Amino acid sequence: MDDFLTDQQQAARVRGWVREYAPSAILAVAIGIGGYFGYTQWQVRQDRQAAEASELYEDFRAAIESEDRDSAGTLLESLVAEYEGSGYADHARLLMAKEYVDTTQPSRAEQELQAVIETTSNGDLRQLARLRLARVYLYMDRPEDGLETLDTDVYSPAWRQLTEDMRGDLHQALGQTEAARASYQAALEHSGQIDAAWIRLKLDHLAAVGADEAEAPAPDPADESTPAGEGQ
């Protein structure tokens, strides 16, 4: 029995076990150590890249605040080239779009917002970019494009009020009173960043416009000029 093996026999068994299993055990340990150090190096690299992106973004913000637009443009290009799709690049593009709107360059703002929509992995930032792009289109007198922009995404409840209110503005710009009213009513059904009193004010304005149109006298057919050659 094993309990009664001599020291020499036990030593022989240990040597046999080592010859059979030691290579696998050593390999497993090596893989484990290699995986640990590989993950550590990856994490260090990620942290370093995040720090570099953060520094670039802060320099970009400083350039925007000081109205150094040339430097801001160069820094944005660097952020996009090295960290596109990251939160830093996305926020920088949103800030640059606002700068373009403030300096009456809506077409360039459109480009930056489209880029955020196409490249970001953050759903909230994508929805924010869509809303801002829709407002840029309203400013550019392109409300149809604004509606199309809003209709190509599914909005979470947190964004529904802003989205419906924006739809109302776009429909109103198109003279679509009933559609605008429906959108404003939908906006009132959701809580959000907009004061409900402001939305009701828009509804009151629509009602006043509708009343004015209803009270306007119909044109008198007798006042219409007769085309030349007719009635002779």
mmCIF file of C-alpha atoms in Angstrom:
data_model
loop_
_atom_site.group_PDB
_atom_site.id
_atom_site.type_symbol
_atom_site.label_atom_id
_atom_site.label_comp_id
_atom_site.label_asym_id
_atom_site.label_seq_id
_atom_site.Cartn_x
_atom_site.Cartn_y
_atom_site.Cartn_z
ATOM 1 C CA MET A 1 0.000 0.000 0.000
ATOM 2 C CA ASP A 2 1.065 3.617 -0.634
ATOM 3 C CA ASP A 3 1.315 4.286 3.090
ATOM 4 C CA PHE A 4 4.034 1.698 3.341
ATOM 5 C CA LEU A 5 6.133 2.706 0.284
ATOM 6 C CA THR A 6 9.786 3.103 1.049
ATOM 7 C CA ASP A 7 11.357 6.548 0.790
ATOM 8 C CA GLN A 8 13.113 5.396 -2.368
ATOM 9 C CA GLN A 9 9.854 4.269 -3.973
ATOM 10 C CA GLN A 10 8.110 7.535 -3.042
ATOM 11 C CA ALA A 11 10.967 9.561 -4.522
ATOM 12 C CA ALA A 12 10.712 7.575 -7.748
ATOM 13 C CA ARG A 13 6.985 8.296 -7.948
ATOM 14 C CA VAL A 14 7.552 12.014 -7.436
ATOM 15 C CA ARG A 15 10.179 12.063 -10.193
ATOM 16 C CA GLY A 16 7.733 10.312 -12.516
ATOM 17 C CA TRP A 17 4.970 12.803 -11.728
ATOM 18 C CA VAL A 18 7.316 15.710 -12.382
ATOM 19 C CA ARG A 19 8.389 14.278 -15.734
ATOM 20 C CA GLU A 20 4.734 13.761 -16.768
ATOM 21 C CA TYR A 21 3.006 16.888 -15.492
ATOM 22 C CA ALA A 22 5.647 19.543 -14.922
ATOM 23 C CA PRO A 23 5.781 20.788 -18.557
ATOM 24 C CA SER A 24 2.015 21.422 -18.604
ATOM 25 C CA ALA A 25 2.084 23.093 -15.213
ATOM 26 C CA ILE A 26 4.982 25.334 -16.192
ATOM 27 C CA LEU A 27 3.224 26.264 -19.445
ATOM 28 C CA ALA A 28 0.019 27.122 -17.598
ATOM 29 C CA VAL A 29 1.905 29.320 -15.149
ATOM 30 C CA ALA A 30 3.767 30.999 -18.006
ATOM 31 C CA ILE A 31 0.515 31.689 -19.868
ATOM 32 C CA GLY A 32 -1.053 33.065 -16.712
ATOM 33 C CA ILE A 33 1.879 35.352 -16.006
ATOM 34 C CA GLY A 34 2.074 36.403 -19.660
ATOM 35 C CA GLY A 35 -1.640 37.169 -19.738
ATOM 36 C CA TYR A 36 -1.394 39.233 -16.571
ATOM 37 C CA PHE A 37 1.521 41.285 -17.823
ATOM 38 C CA GLY A 38 -0.104 41.601 -21.259
ATOM 39 C CA TYR A 39 -3.271 43.000 -19.701
ATOM 40 C CA THR A 40 -1.240 45.317 -17.498
ATOM 41 C CA GLN A 41 0.653 46.682 -20.486
ATOM 42 C CA TRP A 42 -2.618 47.153 -22.403
ATOM 43 C CA GLN A 43 -4.112 49.022 -19.442
ATOM 44 C CA VAL A 44 -1.050 51.242 -19.154
ATOM 45 C CA ARG A 45 -1.255 52.008 -22.868
ATOM 46 C CA GLN A 46 -4.975 52.833 -22.590
ATOM 47 C CA ASP A 47 -4.355 55.124 -19.631
ATOM 48 C CA ARG A 48 -1.542 56.886 -21.479
ATOM 49 C CA GLN A 49 -3.700 57.417 -24.576
ATOM 50 C CA ALA A 50 -6.575 58.727 -22.452
ATOM 51 C CA ALA A 51 -4.229 61.190 -20.751
ATOM 52 C CA GLU A 52 -2.882 62.371 -24.109
ATOM 53 C CA ALA A 53 -6.413 62.779 -25.516
ATOM 54 C CA SER A 54 -7.489 64.667 -22.401
ATOM 55 C CA GLU A 55 -4.557 67.059 -22.716
ATOM 56 C CA LEU A 56 -5.336 67.687 -26.395
ATOM 57 C CA TYR A 57 -8.991 68.302 -25.569
ATOM 58 C CA GLU A 58 -8.155 70.806 -22.824
ATOM 59 C CA ASP A 59 -5.830 72.653 -25.215
ATOM 60 C CA PHE A 60 -8.658 72.677 -27.769
ATOM 61 C CA ARG A 61 -11.122 74.115 -25.256
ATOM 62 C CA ALA A 62 -8.635 76.792 -24.266
ATOM 63 C CA ALA A 63 -8.239 77.747 -27.927
ATOM 64 C CA ILE A 64 -12.019 77.973 -28.351
ATOM 65 C CA GLU A 65 -12.400 80.116 -25.234
ATOM 66 C CA SER A 66 -9.652 82.472 -26.385
ATOM 67 C CA GLU A 67 -11.195 82.586 -29.896
ATOM 68 C CA ASP A 68 -7.985 81.241 -31.417
ATOM 69 C CA ARG A 69 -9.865 79.448 -34.174
ATOM 70 C CA ASP A 70 -6.806 78.469 -36.194
ATOM 71 C CA SER A 71 -5.282 76.635 -33.236
ATOM 72 C CA ALA A 72 -8.664 75.120 -32.388
ATOM 73 C CA GLY A 73 -8.967 73.756 -35.913
ATOM 74 C CA THR A 74 -5.483 72.238 -35.800
ATOM 75 C CA LEU A 75 -6.083 70.643 -32.400
ATOM 76 C CA LEU A 76 -9.418 69.242 -33.554
ATOM 77 C CA GLU A 77 -7.715 67.653 -36.550
ATOM 78 C CA SER A 78 -5.203 65.989 -34.216
ATOM 79 C CA LEU A 79 -7.928 64.717 -31.898
ATOM 80 C CA VAL A 80 -9.904 63.273 -34.782
ATOM 81 C CA ALA A 81 -6.854 61.727 -36.456
ATOM 82 C CA GLU A 82 -5.649 59.982 -33.301
ATOM 83 C CA TYR A 83 -8.777 59.449 -31.200
ATOM 84 C CA GLU A 84 -11.793 59.505 -33.549
ATOM 85 C CA GLY A 85 -14.850 57.933 -31.955
ATOM 86 C CA SER A 86 -13.613 58.720 -28.457
ATOM 87 C CA GLY A 87 -15.556 60.952 -26.117
ATOM 88 C CA TYR A 88 -12.890 63.631 -26.411
ATOM 89 C CA ALA A 89 -13.125 63.832 -30.209
ATOM 90 C CA ASP A 90 -16.941 63.767 -30.069
ATOM 91 C CA HIS A 91 -17.173 66.601 -27.534
ATOM 92 C CA ALA A 92 -14.589 68.624 -29.429
ATOM 93 C CA ARG A 93 -16.642 68.325 -32.605
ATOM 94 C CA LEU A 94 -19.787 69.404 -30.774
ATOM 95 C CA LEU A 95 -17.968 72.454 -29.409
ATOM 96 C CA MET A 96 -16.566 73.297 -32.827
ATOM 97 C CA ALA A 97 -20.040 73.013 -34.353
ATOM 98 C CA LYS A 98 -21.327 75.510 -31.793
ATOM 99 C CA GLU A 99 -18.446 77.821 -32.644
ATOM 100 C CA TYR A 100 -19.345 77.623 -36.325
ATOM 101 C CA VAL A 101 -22.990 78.436 -35.565
ATOM 102 C CA ASP A 102 -21.929 81.398 -33.414
ATOM 103 C CA THR A 103 -19.768 82.702 -36.260
ATOM 104 C CA THR A 104 -22.460 82.185 -38.919
ATOM 105 C CA GLN A 105 -20.900 79.172 -40.615
ATOM 106 C CA PRO A 106 -23.801 76.692 -40.521
ATOM 107 C CA SER A 107 -22.479 74.503 -43.331
ATOM 108 C CA ARG A 108 -19.301 73.781 -41.386
ATOM 109 C CA ALA A 109 -21.357 73.126 -38.257
ATOM 110 C CA GLU A 110 -23.389 70.642 -40.293
ATOM 111 C CA GLN A 111 -20.199 68.763 -41.236
ATOM 112 C CA GLU A 112 -19.008 68.442 -37.631
ATOM 113 C CA LEU A 113 -22.397 67.275 -36.359
ATOM 114 C CA GLN A 114 -22.725 64.735 -39.160
ATOM 115 C CA ALA A 115 -19.297 63.393 -38.212
ATOM 116 C CA VAL A 116 -20.376 62.882 -34.597
ATOM 117 C CA ILE A 117 -23.529 61.074 -35.717
ATOM 118 C CA GLU A 118 -21.534 58.754 -37.967
ATOM 119 C CA THR A 119 -18.584 57.954 -35.686
ATOM 120 C CA THR A 120 -19.623 58.149 -32.043
ATOM 121 C CA SER A 121 -20.303 54.993 -30.060
ATOM 122 C CA ASN A 122 -22.250 56.955 -27.438
ATOM 123 C CA GLY A 123 -26.008 56.869 -28.042
ATOM 124 C CA ASP A 124 -26.697 60.017 -26.019
ATOM 125 C CA LEU A 125 -24.099 62.025 -27.921
ATOM 126 C CA ARG A 126 -25.543 60.776 -31.213
ATOM 127 C CA GLN A 127 -29.028 61.930 -30.210
ATOM 128 C CA LEU A 128 -27.684 65.280 -29.027
ATOM 129 C CA ALA A 129 -25.871 65.745 -32.338
ATOM 130 C CA ARG A 130 -29.068 64.942 -34.261
ATOM 131 C CA LEU A 131 -31.036 67.532 -32.306
ATOM 132 C CA ARG A 132 -28.396 70.187 -32.865
ATOM 133 C CA LEU A 133 -28.159 69.332 -36.543
ATOM 134 C CA ALA A 134 -31.936 69.642 -36.887
ATOM 135 C CA ARG A 135 -31.735 73.133 -35.373
ATOM 136 C CA VAL A 136 -28.918 74.044 -37.754
ATOM 137 C CA TYR A 137 -31.135 72.940 -40.649
ATOM 138 C CA LEU A 138 -33.943 75.110 -39.287
ATOM 139 C CA TYR A 139 -31.522 78.041 -39.207
ATOM 140 C CA MET A 140 -30.506 77.252 -42.808
ATOM 141 C CA ASP A 141 -34.189 77.223 -43.870
ATOM 142 C CA ARG A 142 -34.031 73.475 -44.542
ATOM 143 C CA PRO A 143 -36.766 72.170 -42.205
ATOM 144 C CA GLU A 144 -37.391 69.084 -44.360
ATOM 145 C CA ASP A 145 -33.791 67.987 -43.767
ATOM 146 C CA GLY A 146 -34.274 68.652 -40.076
ATOM 147 C CA LEU A 147 -37.283 66.347 -39.906
ATOM 148 C CA GLU A 148 -35.435 63.656 -41.841
ATOM 149 C CA THR A 149 -32.531 63.914 -39.400
ATOM 150 C CA LEU A 150 -34.812 63.394 -36.406
ATOM 151 C CA ASP A 151 -36.731 60.552 -38.033
ATOM 152 C CA THR A 152 -33.642 58.371 -38.570
ATOM 153 C CA ASP A 153 -33.085 57.458 -34.924
ATOM 154 C CA VAL A 154 -35.013 55.928 -32.031
ATOM 155 C CA TYR A 155 -34.945 58.298 -29.084
ATOM 156 C CA SER A 156 -34.827 57.204 -25.471
ATOM 157 C CA PRO A 157 -37.425 58.686 -23.088
ATOM 158 C CA ALA A 158 -34.869 61.191 -21.793
ATOM 159 C CA TRP A 159 -34.726 62.799 -25.231
ATOM 160 C CA ARG A 160 -38.380 62.623 -26.255
ATOM 161 C CA GLN A 161 -39.415 66.062 -25.002
ATOM 162 C CA LEU A 162 -36.568 67.858 -26.777
ATOM 163 C CA THR A 163 -37.141 65.832 -29.935
ATOM 164 C CA GLU A 164 -40.891 66.464 -30.133
ATOM 165 C CA ASP A 165 -40.424 70.158 -29.402
ATOM 166 C CA MET A 166 -37.863 70.368 -32.209
ATOM 167 C CA ARG A 167 -40.243 68.547 -34.546
ATOM 168 C CA GLY A 168 -42.907 71.101 -33.681
ATOM 169 C CA ASP A 169 -40.591 73.966 -34.632
ATOM 170 C CA LEU A 170 -39.728 72.286 -37.935
ATOM 171 C CA HIS A 171 -43.369 71.584 -38.816
ATOM 172 C CA GLN A 172 -44.269 75.162 -37.942
ATOM 173 C CA ALA A 173 -41.536 76.431 -40.272
ATOM 174 C CA LEU A 174 -43.139 74.374 -43.036
ATOM 175 C CA GLY A 175 -46.560 75.832 -42.285
ATOM 176 C CA GLN A 176 -47.806 72.424 -41.094
ATOM 177 C CA THR A 177 -49.886 73.728 -38.209
ATOM 178 C CA GLU A 178 -51.630 70.495 -37.239
ATOM 179 C CA ALA A 179 -48.412 68.476 -37.306
ATOM 180 C CA ALA A 180 -46.693 71.163 -35.227
ATOM 181 C CA ARG A 181 -49.529 71.113 -32.698
ATOM 182 C CA ALA A 182 -49.341 67.316 -32.419
ATOM 183 C CA SER A 183 -45.587 67.467 -31.819
ATOM 184 C CA TYR A 184 -45.888 70.147 -29.134
ATOM 185 C CA GLN A 185 -48.650 68.164 -27.431
ATOM 186 C CA ALA A 186 -46.396 65.090 -27.483
ATOM 187 C CA ALA A 187 -43.592 67.166 -25.958
ATOM 188 C CA LEU A 188 -45.871 68.133 -23.067
ATOM 189 C CA GLU A 189 -46.393 64.449 -22.286
ATOM 190 C CA HIS A 190 -42.706 64.014 -21.430
ATOM 191 C CA SER A 191 -40.652 65.693 -18.742
ATOM 192 C CA GLY A 192 -37.317 67.168 -19.708
ATOM 193 C CA GLN A 193 -35.181 70.267 -19.955
ATOM 194 C CA ILE A 194 -37.820 72.529 -21.513
ATOM 195 C CA ASP A 195 -40.261 74.388 -19.291
ATOM 196 C CA ALA A 196 -43.786 73.195 -20.074
ATOM 197 C CA ALA A 197 -44.942 76.827 -20.013
ATOM 198 C CA TRP A 198 -42.711 77.551 -23.006
ATOM 199 C CA ILE A 199 -44.254 74.700 -24.986
ATOM 200 C CA ARG A 200 -47.761 75.886 -24.081
ATOM 201 C CA LEU A 201 -46.802 79.350 -25.320
ATOM 202 C CA LYS A 202 -45.976 77.817 -28.696
ATOM 203 C CA LEU A 203 -49.339 76.054 -28.723
ATOM 204 C CA ASP A 204 -51.085 79.332 -27.901
ATOM 205 C CA HIS A 205 -49.262 80.958 -30.800
ATOM 206 C CA LEU A 206 -50.473 78.218 -33.144
ATOM 207 C CA ALA A 207 -54.031 78.702 -31.891
ATOM 208 C CA ALA A 208 -53.796 82.454 -32.490
ATOM 209 C CA VAL A 209 -52.468 81.916 -36.002
ATOM 210 C CA GLY A 210 -55.295 79.484 -36.706
ATOM 211 C CA ALA A 211 -57.879 81.957 -35.424
ATOM 212 C CA ASP A 212 -56.479 84.737 -37.604
ATOM 213 C CA GLU A 213 -56.612 82.499 -40.650
ATOM 214 C CA ALA A 214 -60.205 81.499 -39.874
ATOM 215 C CA GLU A 215 -61.286 85.147 -39.498
ATOM 216 C CA ALA A 216 -59.610 86.309 -42.692
ATOM 217 C CA PRO A 217 -62.282 87.146 -45.328
ATOM 218 C CA ALA A 218 -62.490 84.865 -48.316
ATOM 219 C CA PRO A 219 -61.439 86.520 -51.585
ATOM 220 C CA ASP A 220 -64.311 87.935 -53.648
ATOM 221 C CA PRO A 221 -64.409 86.271 -57.073
ATOM 222 C CA ALA A 222 -65.622 89.558 -58.536
ATOM 223 C CA ASP A 223 -62.375 91.214 -57.459
ATOM 224 C CA GLU A 224 -60.272 88.758 -59.410
ATOM 225 C CA SER A 225 -58.981 90.090 -62.677
ATOM 226 C CA THR A 226 -60.293 88.425 -65.810
ATOM 227 C CA PRO A 227 -57.559 86.904 -67.953
ATOM 228 C CA ALA A 228 -57.071 88.623 -71.244
ATOM 229 C CA GLY A 229 -59.146 87.154 -74.027
ATOM 230 C CA GLU A 230 -61.813 85.718 -71.738
ATOM 231 C CA GLY A 231 -65.359 87.021 -71.432
ATOM 232 C CA GLN A 232 -65.309 88.526 -74.906
#
